[in-house]
Coordinates of N, CA and C in Angstrom, one line a residue:
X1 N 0.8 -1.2 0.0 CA 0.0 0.0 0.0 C 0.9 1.3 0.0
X2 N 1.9 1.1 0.7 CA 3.0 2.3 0.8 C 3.4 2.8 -0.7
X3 N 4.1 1.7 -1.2 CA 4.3 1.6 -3.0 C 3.5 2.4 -3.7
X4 N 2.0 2.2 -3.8 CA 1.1 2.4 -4.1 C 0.5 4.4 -4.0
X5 N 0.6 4.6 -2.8 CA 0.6 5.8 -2.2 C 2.1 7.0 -3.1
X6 N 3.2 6.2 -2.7 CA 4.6 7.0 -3.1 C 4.3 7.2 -4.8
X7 N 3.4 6.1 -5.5 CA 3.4 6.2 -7.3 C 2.3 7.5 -7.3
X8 N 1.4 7.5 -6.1 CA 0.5 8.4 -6.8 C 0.7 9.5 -6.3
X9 N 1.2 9.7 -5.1 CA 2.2 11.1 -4.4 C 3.1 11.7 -5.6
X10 N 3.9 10.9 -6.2 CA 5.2 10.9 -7.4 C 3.8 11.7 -8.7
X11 N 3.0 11.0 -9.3 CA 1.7 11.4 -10.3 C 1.0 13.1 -9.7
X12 N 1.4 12.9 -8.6 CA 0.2 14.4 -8.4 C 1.4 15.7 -8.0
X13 N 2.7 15.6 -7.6 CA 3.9 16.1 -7.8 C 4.0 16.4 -9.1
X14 N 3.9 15.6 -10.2 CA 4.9 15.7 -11.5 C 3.1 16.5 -11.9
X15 N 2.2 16.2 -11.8 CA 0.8 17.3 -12.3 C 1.2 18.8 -11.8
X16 N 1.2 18.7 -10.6 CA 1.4 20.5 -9.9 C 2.5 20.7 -10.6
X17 N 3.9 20.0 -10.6 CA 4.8 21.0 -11.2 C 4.3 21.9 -12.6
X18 N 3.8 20.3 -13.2 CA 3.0 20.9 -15.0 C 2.7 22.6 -14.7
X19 N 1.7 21.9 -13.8 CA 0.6 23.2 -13.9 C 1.2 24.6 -13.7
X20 N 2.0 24.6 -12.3 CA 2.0 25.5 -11.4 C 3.3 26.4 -13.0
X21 N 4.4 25.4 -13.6 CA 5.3 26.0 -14.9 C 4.5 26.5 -16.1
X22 N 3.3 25.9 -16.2 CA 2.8 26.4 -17.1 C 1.9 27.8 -17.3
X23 N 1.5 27.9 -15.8 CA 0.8 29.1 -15.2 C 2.0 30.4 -15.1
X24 N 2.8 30.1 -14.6 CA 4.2 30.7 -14.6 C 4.4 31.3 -16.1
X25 N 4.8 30.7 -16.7 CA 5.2 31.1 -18.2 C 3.4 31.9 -18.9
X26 N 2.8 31.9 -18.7 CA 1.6 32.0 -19.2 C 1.6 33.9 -18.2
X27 N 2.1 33.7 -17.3 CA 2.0 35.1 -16.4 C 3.2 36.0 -17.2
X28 N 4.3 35.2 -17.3 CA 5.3 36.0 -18.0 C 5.1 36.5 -19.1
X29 N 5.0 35.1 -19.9 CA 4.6 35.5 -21.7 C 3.0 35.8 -21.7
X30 N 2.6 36.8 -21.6 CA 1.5 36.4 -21.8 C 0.8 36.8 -23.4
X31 N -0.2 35.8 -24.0 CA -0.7 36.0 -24.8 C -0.9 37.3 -25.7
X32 N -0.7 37.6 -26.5 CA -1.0 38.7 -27.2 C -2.6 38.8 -27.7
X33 N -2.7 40.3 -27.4 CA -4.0 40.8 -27.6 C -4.4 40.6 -29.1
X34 N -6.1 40.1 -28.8 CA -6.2 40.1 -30.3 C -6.8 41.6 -31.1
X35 N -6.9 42.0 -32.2 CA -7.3 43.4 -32.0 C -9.0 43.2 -32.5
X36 N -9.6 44.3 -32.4 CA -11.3 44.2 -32.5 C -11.5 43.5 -34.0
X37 N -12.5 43.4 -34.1 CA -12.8 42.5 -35.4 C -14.0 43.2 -35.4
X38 N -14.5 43.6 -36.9 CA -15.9 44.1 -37.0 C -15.9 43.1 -37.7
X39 N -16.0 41.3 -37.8 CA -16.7 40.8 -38.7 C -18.1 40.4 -38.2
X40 N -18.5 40.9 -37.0 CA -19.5 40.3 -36.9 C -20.7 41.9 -37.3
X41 N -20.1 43.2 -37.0 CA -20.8 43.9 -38.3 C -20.8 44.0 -39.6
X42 N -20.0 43.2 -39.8 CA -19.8 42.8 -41.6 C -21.2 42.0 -41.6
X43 N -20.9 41.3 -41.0 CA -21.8 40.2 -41.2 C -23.1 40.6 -40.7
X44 N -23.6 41.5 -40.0 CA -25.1 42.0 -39.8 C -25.4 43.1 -41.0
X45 N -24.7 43.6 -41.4 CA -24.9 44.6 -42.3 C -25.3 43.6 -44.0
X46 N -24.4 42.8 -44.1 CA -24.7 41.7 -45.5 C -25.8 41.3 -45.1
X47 N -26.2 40.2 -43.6 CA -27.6 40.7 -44.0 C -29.0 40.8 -43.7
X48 N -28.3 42.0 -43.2 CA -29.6 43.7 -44.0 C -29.7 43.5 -45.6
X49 N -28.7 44.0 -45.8 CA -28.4 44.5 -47.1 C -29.0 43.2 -48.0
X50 N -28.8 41.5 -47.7 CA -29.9 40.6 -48.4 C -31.5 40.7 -47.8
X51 N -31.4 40.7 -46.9 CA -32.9 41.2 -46.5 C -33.8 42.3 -47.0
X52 N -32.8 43.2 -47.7 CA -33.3 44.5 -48.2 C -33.8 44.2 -49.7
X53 N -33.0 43.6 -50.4 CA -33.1 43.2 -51.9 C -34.1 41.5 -51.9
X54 N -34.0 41.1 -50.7 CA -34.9 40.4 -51.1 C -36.2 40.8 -50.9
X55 N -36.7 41.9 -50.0 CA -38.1 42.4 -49.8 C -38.9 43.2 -51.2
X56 N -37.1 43.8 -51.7 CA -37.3 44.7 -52.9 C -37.5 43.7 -54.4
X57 N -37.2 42.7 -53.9 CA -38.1 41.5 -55.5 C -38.8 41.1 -55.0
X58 N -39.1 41.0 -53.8 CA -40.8 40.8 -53.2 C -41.9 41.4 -53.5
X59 N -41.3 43.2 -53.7 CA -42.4 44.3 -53.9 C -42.3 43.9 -55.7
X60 N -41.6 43.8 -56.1 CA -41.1 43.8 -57.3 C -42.1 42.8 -58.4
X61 N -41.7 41.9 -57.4 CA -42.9 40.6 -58.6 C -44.3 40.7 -57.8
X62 N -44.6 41.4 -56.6 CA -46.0 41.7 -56.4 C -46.8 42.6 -57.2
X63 N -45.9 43.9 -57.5 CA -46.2 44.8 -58.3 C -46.1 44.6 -60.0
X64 N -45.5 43.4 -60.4 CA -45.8 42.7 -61.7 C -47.5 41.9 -61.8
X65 N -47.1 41.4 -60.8 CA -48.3 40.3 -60.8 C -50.0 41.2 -60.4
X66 N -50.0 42.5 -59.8 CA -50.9 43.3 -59.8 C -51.2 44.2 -61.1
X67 N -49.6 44.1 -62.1 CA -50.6 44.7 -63.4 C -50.8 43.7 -63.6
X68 N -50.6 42.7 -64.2 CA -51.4 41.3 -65.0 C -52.3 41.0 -64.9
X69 N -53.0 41.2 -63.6 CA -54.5 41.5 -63.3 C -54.9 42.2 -63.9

């Protein structure tokens, strides 16, 4: 049982070091900023901008189909 205890004492030692070096270097280096991104107003504006043209062949073949009557 002692064996047993010292392998998994030795396992949770060699985890905290991981962690605690990795946290370390992560404090030092740290990640670089990413800069703003408007693609997600890109991408509400495209679509508008299909929602617009599709309302506008909406009116479009309504107002065909109202002369043909």
């Amino acid at each position: 049982m002692g064996f047993l205890f010292s392998v998994l004492s030795y396992f949770a030692c060699l985890c905290a070091t991981v962690i605690l070096i990795t946290a370390s270097v992560a404090y030092i280096f740290p990640a670089p900023a990413v800069p703003h991104s408007n693609a997600v107003e890109v991408n509400a504006q495209k679509h508008t901008k299909a929602q617009r043209s599709a309302r506008a062949v909406a009116r479009q073949s309504a107002g065909q189909a109202a002369e043909a009557r």
